[in-house]
PDB file of C-alpha atoms in Angstrom:
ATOM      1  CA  UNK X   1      -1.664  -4.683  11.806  1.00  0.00           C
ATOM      2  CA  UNK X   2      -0.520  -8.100  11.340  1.00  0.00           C
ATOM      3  CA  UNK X   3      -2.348 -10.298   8.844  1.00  0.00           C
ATOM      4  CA  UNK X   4      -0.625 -13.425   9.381  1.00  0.00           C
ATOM      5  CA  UNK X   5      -1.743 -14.479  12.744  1.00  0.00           C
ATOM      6  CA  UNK X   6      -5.368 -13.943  12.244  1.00  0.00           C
ATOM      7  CA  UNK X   7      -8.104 -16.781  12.377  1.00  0.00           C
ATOM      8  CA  UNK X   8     -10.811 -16.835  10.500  1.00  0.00           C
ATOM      9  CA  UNK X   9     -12.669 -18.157  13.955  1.00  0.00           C
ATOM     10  CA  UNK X  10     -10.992 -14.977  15.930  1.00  0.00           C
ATOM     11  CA  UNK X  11     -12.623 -12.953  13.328  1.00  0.00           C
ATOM     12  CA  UNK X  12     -15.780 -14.360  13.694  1.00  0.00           C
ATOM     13  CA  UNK X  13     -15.685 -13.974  17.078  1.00  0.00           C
ATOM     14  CA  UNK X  14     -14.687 -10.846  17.411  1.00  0.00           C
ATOM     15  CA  UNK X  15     -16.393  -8.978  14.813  1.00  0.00           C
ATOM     16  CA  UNK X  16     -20.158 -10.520  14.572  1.00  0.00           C
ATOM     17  CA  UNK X  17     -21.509 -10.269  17.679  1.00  0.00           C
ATOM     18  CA  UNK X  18     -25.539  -9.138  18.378  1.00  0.00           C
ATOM     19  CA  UNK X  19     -26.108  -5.563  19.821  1.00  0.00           C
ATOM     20  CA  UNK X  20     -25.470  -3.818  16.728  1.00  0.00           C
ATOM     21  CA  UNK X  21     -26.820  -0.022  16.136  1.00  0.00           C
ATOM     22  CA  UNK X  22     -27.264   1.656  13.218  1.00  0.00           C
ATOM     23  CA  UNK X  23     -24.240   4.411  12.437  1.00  0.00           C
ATOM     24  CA  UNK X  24     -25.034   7.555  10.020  1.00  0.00           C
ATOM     25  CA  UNK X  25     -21.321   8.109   9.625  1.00  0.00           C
ATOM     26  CA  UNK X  26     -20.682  10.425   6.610  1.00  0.00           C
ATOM     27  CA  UNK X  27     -18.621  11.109   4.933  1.00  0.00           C
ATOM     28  CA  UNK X  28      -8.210  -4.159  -5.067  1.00  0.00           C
ATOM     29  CA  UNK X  29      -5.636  -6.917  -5.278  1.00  0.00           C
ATOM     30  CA  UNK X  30      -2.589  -7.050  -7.137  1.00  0.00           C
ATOM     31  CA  UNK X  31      -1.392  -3.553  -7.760  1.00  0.00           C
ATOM     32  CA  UNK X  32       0.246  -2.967 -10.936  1.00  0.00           C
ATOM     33  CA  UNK X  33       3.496  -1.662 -11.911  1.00  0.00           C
ATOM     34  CA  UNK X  34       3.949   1.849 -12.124  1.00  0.00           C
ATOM     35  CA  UNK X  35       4.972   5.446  -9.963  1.00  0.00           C
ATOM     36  CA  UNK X  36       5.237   8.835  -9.910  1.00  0.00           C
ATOM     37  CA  UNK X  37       7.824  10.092  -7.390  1.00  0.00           C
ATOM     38  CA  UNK X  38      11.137  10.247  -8.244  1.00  0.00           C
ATOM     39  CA  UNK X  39      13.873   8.180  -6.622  1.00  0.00           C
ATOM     40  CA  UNK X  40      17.872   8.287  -7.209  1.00  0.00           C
ATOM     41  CA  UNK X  41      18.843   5.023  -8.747  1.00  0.00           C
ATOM     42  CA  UNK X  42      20.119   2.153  -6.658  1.00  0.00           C
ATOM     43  CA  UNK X  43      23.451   1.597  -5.342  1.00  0.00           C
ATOM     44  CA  UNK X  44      25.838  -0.578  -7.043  1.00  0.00           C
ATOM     45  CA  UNK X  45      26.519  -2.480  -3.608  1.00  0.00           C
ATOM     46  CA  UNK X  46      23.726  -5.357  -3.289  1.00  0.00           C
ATOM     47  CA  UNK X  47      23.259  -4.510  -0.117  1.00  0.00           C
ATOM     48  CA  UNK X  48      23.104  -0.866   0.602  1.00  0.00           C
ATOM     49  CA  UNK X  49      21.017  -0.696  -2.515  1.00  0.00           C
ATOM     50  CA  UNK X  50      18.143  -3.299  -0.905  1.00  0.00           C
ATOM     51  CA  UNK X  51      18.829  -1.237   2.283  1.00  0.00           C
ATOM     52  CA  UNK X  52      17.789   2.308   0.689  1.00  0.00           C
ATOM     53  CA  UNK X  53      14.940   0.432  -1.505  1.00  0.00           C
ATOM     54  CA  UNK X  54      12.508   0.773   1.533  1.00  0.00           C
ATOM     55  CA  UNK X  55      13.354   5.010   2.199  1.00  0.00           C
ATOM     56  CA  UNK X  56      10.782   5.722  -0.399  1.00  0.00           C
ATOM     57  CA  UNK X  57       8.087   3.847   1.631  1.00  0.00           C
ATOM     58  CA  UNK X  58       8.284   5.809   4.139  1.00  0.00           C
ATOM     59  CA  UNK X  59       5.923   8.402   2.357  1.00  0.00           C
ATOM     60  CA  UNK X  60       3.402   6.433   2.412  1.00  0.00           C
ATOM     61  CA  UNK X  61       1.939   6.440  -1.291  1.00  0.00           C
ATOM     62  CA  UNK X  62       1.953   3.481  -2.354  1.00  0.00           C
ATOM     63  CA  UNK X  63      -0.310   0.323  -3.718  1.00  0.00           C
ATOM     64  CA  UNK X  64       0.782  -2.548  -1.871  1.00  0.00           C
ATOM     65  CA  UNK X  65      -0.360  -6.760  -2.114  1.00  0.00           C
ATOM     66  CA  UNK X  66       0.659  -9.665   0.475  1.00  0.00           C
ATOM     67  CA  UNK X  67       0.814 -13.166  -1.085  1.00  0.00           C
ATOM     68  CA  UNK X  68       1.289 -16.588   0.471  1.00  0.00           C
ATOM     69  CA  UNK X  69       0.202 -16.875   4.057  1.00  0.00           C
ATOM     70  CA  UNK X  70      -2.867 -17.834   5.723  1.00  0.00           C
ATOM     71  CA  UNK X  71      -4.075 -14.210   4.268  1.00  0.00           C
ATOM     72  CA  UNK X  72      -3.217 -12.757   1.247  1.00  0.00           C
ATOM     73  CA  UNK X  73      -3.949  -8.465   1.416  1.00  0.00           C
ATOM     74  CA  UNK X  74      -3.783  -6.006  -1.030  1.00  0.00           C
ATOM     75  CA  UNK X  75      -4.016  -2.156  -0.349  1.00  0.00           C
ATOM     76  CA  UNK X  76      -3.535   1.209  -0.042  1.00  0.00           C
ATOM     77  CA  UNK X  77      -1.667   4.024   1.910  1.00  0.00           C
ATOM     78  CA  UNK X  78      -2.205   7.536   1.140  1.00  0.00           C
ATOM     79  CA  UNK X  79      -0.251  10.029   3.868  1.00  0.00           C
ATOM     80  CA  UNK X  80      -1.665  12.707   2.024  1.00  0.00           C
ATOM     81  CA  UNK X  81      -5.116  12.416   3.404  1.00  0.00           C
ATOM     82  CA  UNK X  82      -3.890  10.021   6.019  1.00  0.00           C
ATOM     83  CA  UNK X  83      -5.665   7.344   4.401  1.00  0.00           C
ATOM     84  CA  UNK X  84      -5.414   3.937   3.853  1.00  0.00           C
ATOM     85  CA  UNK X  85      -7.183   0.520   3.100  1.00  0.00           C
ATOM     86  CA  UNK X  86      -6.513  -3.254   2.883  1.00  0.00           C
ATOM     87  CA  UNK X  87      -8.577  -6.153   1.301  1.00  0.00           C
ATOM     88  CA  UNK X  88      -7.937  -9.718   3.032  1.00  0.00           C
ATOM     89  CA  UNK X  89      -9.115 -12.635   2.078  1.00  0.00           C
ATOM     90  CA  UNK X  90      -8.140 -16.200   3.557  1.00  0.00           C
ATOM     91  CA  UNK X  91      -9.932 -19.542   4.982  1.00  0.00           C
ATOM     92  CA  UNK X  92     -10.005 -22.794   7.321  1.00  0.00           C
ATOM     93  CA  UNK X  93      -6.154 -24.664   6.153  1.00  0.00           C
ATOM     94  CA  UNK X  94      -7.708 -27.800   8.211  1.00  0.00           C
ATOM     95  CA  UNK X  95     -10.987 -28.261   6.366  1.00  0.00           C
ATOM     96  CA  UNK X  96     -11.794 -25.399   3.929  1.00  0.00           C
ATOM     97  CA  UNK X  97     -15.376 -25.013   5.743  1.00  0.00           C
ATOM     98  CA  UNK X  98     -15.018 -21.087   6.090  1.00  0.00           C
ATOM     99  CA  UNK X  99     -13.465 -19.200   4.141  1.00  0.00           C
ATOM    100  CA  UNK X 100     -13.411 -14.899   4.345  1.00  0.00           C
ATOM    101  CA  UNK X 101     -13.388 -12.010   2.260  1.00  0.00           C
ATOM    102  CA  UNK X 102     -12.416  -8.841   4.417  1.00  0.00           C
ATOM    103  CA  UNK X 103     -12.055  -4.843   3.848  1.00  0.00           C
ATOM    104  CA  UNK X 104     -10.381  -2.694   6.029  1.00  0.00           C
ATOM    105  CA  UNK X 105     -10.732   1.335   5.670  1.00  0.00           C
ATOM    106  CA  UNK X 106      -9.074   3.359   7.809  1.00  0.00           C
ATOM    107  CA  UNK X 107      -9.232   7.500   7.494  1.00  0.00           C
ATOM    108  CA  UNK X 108      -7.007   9.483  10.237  1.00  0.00           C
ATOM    109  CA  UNK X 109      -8.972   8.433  13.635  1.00  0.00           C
ATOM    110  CA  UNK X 110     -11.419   6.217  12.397  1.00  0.00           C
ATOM    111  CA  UNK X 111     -11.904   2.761  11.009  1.00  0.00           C
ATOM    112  CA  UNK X 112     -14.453   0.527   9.313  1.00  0.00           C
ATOM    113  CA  UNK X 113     -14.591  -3.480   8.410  1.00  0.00           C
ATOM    114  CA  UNK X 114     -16.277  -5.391   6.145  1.00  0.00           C
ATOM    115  CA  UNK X 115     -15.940  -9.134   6.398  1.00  0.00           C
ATOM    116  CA  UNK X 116     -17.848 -11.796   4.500  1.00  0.00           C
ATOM    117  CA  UNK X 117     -18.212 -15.172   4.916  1.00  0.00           C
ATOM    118  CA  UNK X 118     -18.736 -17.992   3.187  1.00  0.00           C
ATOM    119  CA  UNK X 119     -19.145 -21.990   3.223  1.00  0.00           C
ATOM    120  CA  UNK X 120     -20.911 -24.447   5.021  1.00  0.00           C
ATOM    121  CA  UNK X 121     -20.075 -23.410   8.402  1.00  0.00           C
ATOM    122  CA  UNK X 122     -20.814 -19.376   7.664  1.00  0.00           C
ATOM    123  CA  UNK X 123     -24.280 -19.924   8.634  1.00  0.00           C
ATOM    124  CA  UNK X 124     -23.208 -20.277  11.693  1.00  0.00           C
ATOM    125  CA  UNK X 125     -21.838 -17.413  12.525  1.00  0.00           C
ATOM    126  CA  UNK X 126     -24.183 -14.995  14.829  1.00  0.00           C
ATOM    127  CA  UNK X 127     -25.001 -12.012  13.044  1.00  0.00           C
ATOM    128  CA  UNK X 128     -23.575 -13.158   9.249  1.00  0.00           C
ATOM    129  CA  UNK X 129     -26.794 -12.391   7.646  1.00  0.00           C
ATOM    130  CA  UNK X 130     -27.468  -9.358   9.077  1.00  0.00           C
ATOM    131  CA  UNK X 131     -24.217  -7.531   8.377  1.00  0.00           C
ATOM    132  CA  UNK X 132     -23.936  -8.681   4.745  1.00  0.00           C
ATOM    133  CA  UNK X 133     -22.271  -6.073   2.638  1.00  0.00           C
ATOM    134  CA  UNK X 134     -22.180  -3.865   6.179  1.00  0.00           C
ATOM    135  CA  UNK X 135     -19.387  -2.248   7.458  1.00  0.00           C
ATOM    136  CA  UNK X 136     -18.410  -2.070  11.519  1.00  0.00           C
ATOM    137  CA  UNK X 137     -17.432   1.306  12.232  1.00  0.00           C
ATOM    138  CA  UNK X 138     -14.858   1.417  15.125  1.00  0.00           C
ATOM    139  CA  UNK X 139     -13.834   4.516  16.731  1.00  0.00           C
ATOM    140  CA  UNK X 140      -9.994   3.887  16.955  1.00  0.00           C
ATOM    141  CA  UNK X 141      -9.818   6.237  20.250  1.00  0.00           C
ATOM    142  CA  UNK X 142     -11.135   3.243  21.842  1.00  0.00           C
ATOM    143  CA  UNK X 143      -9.531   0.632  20.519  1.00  0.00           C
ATOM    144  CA  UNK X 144      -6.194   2.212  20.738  1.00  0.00           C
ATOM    145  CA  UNK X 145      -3.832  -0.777  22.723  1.00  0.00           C
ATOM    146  CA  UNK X 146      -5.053  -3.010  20.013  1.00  0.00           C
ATOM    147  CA  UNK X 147      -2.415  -2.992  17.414  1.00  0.00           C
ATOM    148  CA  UNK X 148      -4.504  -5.383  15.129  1.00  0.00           C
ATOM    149  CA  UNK X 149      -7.210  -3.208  13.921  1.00  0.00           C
ATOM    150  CA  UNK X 150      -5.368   0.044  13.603  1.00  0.00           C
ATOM    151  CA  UNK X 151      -3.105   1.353  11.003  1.00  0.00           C
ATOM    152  CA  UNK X 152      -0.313   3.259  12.072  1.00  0.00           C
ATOM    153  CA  UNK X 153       0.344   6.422   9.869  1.00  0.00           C
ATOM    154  CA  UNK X 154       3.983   6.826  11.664  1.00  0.00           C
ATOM    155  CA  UNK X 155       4.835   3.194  10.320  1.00  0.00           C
ATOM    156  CA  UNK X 156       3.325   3.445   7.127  1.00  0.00           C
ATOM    157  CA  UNK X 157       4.741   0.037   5.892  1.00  0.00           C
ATOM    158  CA  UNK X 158       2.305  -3.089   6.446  1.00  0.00           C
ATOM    159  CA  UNK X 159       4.706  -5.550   5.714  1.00  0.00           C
ATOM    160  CA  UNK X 160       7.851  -4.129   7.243  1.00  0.00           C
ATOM    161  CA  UNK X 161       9.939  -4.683   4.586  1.00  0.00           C
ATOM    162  CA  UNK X 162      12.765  -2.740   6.161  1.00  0.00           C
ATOM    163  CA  UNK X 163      13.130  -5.118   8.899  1.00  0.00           C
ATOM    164  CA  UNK X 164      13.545  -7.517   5.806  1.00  0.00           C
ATOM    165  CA  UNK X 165      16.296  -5.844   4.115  1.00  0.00           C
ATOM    166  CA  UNK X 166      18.260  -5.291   7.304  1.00  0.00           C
ATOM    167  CA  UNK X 167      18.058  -8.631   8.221  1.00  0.00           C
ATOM    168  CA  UNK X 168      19.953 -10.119   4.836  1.00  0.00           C
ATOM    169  CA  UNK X 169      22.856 -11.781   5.701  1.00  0.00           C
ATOM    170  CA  UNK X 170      23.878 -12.113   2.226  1.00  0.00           C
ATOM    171  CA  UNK X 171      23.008 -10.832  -1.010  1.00  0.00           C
ATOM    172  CA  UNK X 172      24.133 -10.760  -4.430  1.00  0.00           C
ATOM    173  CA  UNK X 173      22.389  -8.860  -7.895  1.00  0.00           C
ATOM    174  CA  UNK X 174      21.681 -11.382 -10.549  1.00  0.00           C
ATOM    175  CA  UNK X 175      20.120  -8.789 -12.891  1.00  0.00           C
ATOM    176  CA  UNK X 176      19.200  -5.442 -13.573  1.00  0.00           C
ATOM    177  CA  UNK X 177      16.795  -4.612 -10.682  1.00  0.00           C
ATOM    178  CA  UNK X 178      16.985  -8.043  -9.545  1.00  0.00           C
ATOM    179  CA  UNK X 179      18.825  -9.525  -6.295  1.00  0.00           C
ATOM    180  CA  UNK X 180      18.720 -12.813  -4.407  1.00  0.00           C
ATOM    181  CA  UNK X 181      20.179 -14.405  -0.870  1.00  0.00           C
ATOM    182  CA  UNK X 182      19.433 -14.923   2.281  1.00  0.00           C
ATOM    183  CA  UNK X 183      18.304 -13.450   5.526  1.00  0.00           C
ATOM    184  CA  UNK X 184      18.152 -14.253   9.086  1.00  0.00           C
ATOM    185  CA  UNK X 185      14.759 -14.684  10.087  1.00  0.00           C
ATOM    186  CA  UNK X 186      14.810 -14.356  13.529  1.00  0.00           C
ATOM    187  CA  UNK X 187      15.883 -10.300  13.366  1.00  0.00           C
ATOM    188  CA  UNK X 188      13.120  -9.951  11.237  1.00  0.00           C
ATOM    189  CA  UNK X 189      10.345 -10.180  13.605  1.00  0.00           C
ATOM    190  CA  UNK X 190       9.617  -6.480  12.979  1.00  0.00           C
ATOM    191  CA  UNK X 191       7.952  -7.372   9.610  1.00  0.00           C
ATOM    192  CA  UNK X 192       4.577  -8.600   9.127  1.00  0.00           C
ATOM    193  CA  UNK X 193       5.668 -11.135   6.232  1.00  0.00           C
ATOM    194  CA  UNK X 194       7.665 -13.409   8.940  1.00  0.00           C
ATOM    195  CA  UNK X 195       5.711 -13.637  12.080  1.00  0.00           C
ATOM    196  CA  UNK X 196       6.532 -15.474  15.366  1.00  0.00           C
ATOM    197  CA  UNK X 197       5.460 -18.452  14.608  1.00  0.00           C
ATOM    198  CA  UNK X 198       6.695 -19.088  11.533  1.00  0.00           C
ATOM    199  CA  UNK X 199      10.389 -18.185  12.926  1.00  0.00           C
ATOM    200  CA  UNK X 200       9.706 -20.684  15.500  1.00  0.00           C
ATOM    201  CA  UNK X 201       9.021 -23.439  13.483  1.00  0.00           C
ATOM    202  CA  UNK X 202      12.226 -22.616  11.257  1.00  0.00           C
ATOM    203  CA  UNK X 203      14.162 -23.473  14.559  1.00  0.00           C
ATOM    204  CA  UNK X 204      17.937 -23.671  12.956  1.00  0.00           C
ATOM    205  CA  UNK X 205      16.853 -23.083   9.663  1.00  0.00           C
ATOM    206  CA  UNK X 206      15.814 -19.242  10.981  1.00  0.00           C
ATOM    207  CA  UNK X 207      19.467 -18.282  10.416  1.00  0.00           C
ATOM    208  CA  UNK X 208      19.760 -18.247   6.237  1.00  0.00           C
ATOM    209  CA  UNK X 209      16.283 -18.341   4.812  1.00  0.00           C
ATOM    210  CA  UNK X 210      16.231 -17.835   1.152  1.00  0.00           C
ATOM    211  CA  UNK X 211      14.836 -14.406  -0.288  1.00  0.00           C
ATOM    212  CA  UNK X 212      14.505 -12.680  -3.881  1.00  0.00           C
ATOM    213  CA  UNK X 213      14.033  -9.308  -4.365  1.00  0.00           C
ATOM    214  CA  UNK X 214      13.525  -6.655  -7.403  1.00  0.00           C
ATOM    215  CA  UNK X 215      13.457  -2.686  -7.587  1.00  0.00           C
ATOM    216  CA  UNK X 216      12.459  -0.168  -9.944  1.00  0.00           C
ATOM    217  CA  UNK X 217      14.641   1.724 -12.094  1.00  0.00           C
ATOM    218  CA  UNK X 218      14.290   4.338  -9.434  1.00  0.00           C
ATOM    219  CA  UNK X 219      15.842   1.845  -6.708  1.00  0.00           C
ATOM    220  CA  UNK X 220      12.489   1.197  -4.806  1.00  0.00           C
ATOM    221  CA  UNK X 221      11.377  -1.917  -3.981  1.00  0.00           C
ATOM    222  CA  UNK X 222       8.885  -3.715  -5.817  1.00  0.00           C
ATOM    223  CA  UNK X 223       8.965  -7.332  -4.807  1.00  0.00           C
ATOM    224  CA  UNK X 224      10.482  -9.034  -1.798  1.00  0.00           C
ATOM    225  CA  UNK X 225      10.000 -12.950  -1.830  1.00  0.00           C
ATOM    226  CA  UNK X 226      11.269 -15.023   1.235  1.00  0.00           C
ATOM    227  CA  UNK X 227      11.594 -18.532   0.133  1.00  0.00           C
ATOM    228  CA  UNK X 228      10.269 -20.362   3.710  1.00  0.00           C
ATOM    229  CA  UNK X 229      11.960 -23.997   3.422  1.00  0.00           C
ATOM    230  CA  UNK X 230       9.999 -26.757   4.740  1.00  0.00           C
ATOM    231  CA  UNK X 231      10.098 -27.257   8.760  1.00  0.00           C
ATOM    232  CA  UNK X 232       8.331 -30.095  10.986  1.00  0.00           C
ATOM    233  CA  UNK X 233       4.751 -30.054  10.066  1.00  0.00           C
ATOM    234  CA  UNK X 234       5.050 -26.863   8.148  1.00  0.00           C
ATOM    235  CA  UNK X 235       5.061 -27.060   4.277  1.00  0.00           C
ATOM    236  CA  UNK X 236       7.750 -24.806   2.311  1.00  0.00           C
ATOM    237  CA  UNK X 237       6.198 -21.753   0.919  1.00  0.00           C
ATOM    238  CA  UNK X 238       7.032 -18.688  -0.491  1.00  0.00           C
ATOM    239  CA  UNK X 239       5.993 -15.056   1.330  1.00  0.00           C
ATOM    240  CA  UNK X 240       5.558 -12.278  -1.011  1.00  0.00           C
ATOM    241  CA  UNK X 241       5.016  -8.563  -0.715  1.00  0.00           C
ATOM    242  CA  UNK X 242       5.067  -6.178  -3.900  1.00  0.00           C
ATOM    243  CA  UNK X 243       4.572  -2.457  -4.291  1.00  0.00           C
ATOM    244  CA  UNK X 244       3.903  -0.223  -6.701  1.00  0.00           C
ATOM    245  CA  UNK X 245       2.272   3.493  -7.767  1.00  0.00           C
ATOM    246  CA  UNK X 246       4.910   5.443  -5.975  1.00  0.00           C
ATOM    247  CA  UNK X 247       4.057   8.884  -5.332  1.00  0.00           C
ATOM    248  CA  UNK X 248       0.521   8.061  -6.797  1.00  0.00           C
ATOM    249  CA  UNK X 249      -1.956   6.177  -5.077  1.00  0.00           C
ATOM    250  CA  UNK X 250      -5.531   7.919  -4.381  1.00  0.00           C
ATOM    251  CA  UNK X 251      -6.542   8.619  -1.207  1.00  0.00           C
ATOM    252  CA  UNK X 252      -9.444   5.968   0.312  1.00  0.00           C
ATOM    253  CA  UNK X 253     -13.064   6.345   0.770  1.00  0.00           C
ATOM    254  CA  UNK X 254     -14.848   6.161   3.667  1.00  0.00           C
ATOM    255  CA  UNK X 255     -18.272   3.718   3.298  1.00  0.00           C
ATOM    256  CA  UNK X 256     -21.719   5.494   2.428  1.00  0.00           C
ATOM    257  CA  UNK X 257     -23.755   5.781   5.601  1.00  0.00           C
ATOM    258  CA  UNK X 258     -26.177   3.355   3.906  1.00  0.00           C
ATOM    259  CA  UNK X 259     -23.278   0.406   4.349  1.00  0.00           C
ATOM    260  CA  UNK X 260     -21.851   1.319   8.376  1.00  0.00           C
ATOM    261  CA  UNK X 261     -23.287   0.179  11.617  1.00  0.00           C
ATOM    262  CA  UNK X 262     -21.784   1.377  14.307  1.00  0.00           C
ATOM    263  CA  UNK X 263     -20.264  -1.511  16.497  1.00  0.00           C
ATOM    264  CA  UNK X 264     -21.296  -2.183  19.947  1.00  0.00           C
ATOM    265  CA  UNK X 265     -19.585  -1.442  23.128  1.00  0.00           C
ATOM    266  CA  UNK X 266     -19.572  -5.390  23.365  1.00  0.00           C
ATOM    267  CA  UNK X 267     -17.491  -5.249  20.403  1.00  0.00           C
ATOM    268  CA  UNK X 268     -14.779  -3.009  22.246  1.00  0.00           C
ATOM    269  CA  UNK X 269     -14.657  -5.374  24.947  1.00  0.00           C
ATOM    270  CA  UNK X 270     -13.681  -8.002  23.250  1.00  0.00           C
ATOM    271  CA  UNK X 271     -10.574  -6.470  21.302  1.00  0.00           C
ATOM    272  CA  UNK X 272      -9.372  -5.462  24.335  1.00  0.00           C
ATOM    273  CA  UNK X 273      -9.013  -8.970  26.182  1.00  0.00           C
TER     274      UNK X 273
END
């Protein structure tokens, strides 16, 4: 699912919309530092070590957060019981009138949102009051061409940090755990941290964006910063993704029956134009 090119108006849009039915389905931000699973230790080449940091993602159990873009998402995945989770919150950049607070669950074939609005123009929104503290369950055999509101539990990495590493064009360790350089941007449109847009805006600058990066003292990955510079209207900023509790996150929760309504068929619809 990609984060960064939501809109809190999409959202709106999309996800509070009349024609709702009640559902009798049955069934947190920045992670800390920490892991079970052991890992060999990293290579002594800067490279090939930030190139096997990512292999230990890959089985999914993990905490993970997202820092620095229009959302910033913590979460989840847990493989184990194909599981996994991510809280979003973000607002309006052009006049901080809306701003969001959203949960996504999602358990094998099945997902669920929560999203809550606030500010002056929240009122606004069809359906706000109505759904407060509910979550839209969406049966993810339906929505399955819409990449945004599914989690896929053969690419267990939100933030495609290995499209990251591979991307580095150069790299050098400036402590223990800890590496710096820089990347070319525009082969790392396979990770959710650099999106489209943002690579278009770099326009030459795509080529050697700055990054920082630390791993454990297992060689995983723990932080990867990419230092955006400045570009036309676009103010520097700095893209972060950590990880943590390798090998020992807990699987998710569904929601209590009490907190789902089932979304509409209207609701379907829409994702799919």
């Amino acid at each position: 699912m990609n984060i960064r090119r939501w809109s809190v108006g999409v959202l709106a849009a999309a996800l509070f919309v009349p024609g709702l039915t009640a559902c009798n389905n049955s069934a947190a931000d920045e992670p800390a530092a920490g892991g079970a699973s052991a890992a060999p230790a990293a290579p002594a080449d800067p490279k090939a070590a930030l190139l096997a940091s990512t292999t230990e993602l890959s089985k999914g159990n993990f905490t993970f957060a997202m820092t620095g873009g229009e959302f910033n998402g913590s979460g989840t995945v847990h493989m184990p019981s194909k599981s996994a989770e991510m809280k979003m919150t973000g607002g309006d950049s052009d006049a901080e009138e809306l701003s969001i607070n959203m949960h996504l669950v999602f358990i094998d074939t099945d997902s669920w949102v929560k999203m809550e609005f606030t500010g002056p123009m929240a009122d606004t929104i069809p359906g706000v009051k109505a759904l407060k503290g509910k979550y839209q369950h969406l049966d993810r055999s339906k929505i399955k061409d819409v990449k945004d509101l599914q989690f896929d539990f053969s690419d267990v990495d939100p933030a495609g940090s290995e499209a990251l590493t591979k991307a580095i064009t150069d790299v050098r360790k400036t402590g223990e755990g800890t590496y710096e350089g820089t990347l070319d941007a525009t082969k790392a449109t396979g990770s959710d941290v650099l999106d489209v847009e943002i690579v278009k805006d770099l326009a030459g600058k795509a080529k050697a964006v700055p990054f920082t990066a630390k791993l454990d003292g297992q060689g995983r990955l723990t932080e990867f910063v990419v230092k955006v510079p400045a570009a036309g209207s676009s103010k520097a900023q700095d893209l972060k993704v950590t990880y943590a509790d390798y090998g020992a996150a807990t699987a998710v929760e569904q929601p209590s029956a009490d907190q789902v309504v089932e979304a509409s068929d209207q609701v379907y619809e829409m994702f799919k134009d």
